[in-house]
Short mmCIF file of C-alpha atoms in Angstrom, two decimals:
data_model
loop_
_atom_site.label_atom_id
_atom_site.label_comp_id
_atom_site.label_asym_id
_atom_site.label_seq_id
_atom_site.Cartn_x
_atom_site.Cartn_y
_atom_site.Cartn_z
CA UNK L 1282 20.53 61.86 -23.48
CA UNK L 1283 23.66 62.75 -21.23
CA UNK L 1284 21.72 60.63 -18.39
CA UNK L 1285 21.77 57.52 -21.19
CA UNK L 1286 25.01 58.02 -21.21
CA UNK L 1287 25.64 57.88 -17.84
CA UNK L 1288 23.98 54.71 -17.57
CA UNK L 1289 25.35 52.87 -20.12
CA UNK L 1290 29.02 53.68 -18.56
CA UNK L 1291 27.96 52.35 -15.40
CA UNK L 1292 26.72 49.46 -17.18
CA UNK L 1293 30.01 48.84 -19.12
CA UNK L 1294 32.18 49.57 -15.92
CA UNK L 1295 29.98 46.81 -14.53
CA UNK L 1296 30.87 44.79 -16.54
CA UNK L 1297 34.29 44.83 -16.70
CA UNK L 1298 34.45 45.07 -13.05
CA UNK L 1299 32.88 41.11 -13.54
CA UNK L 1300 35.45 40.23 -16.05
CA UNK L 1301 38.24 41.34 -13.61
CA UNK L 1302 36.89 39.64 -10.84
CA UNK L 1303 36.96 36.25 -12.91
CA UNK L 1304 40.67 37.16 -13.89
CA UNK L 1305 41.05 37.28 -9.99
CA UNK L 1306 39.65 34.03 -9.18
CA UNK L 1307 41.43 32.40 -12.03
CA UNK L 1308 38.69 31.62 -14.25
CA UNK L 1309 40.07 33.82 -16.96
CA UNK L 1310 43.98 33.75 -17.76
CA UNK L 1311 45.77 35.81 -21.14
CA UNK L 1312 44.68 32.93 -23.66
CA UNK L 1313 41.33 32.81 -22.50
CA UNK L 1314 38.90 33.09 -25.31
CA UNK L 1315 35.53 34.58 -25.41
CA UNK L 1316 33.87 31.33 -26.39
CA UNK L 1317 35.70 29.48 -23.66
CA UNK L 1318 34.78 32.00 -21.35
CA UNK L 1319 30.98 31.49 -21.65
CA UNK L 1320 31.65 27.84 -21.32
CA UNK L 1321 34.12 28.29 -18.32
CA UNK L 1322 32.05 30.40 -16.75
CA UNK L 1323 29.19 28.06 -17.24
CA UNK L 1324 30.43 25.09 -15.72
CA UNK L 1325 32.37 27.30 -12.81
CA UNK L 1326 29.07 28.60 -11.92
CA UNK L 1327 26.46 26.44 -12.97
CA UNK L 1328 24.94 29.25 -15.20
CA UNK L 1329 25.91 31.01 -18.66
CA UNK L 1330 27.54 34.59 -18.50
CA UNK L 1331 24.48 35.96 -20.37
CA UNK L 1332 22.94 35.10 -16.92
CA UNK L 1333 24.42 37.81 -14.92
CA UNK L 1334 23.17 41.40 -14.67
CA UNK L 1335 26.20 43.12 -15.78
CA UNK L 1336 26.29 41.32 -19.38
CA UNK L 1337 22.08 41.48 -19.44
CA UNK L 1338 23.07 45.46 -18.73
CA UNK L 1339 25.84 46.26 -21.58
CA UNK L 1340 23.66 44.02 -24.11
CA UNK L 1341 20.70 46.21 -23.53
CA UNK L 1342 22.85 49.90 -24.48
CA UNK L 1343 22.28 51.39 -27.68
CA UNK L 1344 26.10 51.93 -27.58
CA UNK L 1345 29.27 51.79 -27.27
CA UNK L 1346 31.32 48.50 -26.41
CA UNK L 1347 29.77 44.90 -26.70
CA UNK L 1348 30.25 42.21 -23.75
CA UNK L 1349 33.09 41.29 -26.06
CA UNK L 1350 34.96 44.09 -26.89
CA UNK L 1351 34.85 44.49 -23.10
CA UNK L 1352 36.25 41.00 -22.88
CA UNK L 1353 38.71 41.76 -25.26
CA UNK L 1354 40.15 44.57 -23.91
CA UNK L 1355 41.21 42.48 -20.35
CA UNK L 1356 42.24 39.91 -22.59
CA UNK L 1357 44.17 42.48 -24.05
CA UNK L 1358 45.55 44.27 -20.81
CA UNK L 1359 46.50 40.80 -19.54
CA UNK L 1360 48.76 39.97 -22.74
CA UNK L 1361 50.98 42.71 -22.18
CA UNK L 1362 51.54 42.11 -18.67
CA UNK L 1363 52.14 38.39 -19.65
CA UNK L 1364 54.70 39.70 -22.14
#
């Protein structure tokens, strides 16, 4: 069970790690949505964001966050330091 754990924490630190990256490279900016995220992200990199292995990863837990609660909470993070 505790290794489950361990696993789906990597997965969801994965994936966040993506989501900062794209904040990084100015795909994603404080008003980005999740919806125009997929499509941004689409069109950026000629594929969906269910098409990378970090978002494939957190989908697959039993647990814990969703892909968008992990978007959310960058979106989040960069709000405040917008404000």
């Amino acid at each position: 069970m505790e290794e489950l754990r361990k696993a789906e924490r990597k997965n969801h630190d994965e994936f966040r790690k993506l989501i900062e990256e794209h904040v990084a490279a100015g795909i994603l900016n404080a008003k980005t949505n999740w919806r125009d995220y997929c499509m941004n992200v689409s069109f950026s990199f000629l594929c969906s964001i269910k098409d990378f292995a970090a978002y494939l990863a957190v989908s697959s837990n039993t647990s814990g966050s969703t892909t968008k609660d992990l978007f959310t909470d960058v979106m989040d993070e960069l709000e405040k330091q917008v404000k």
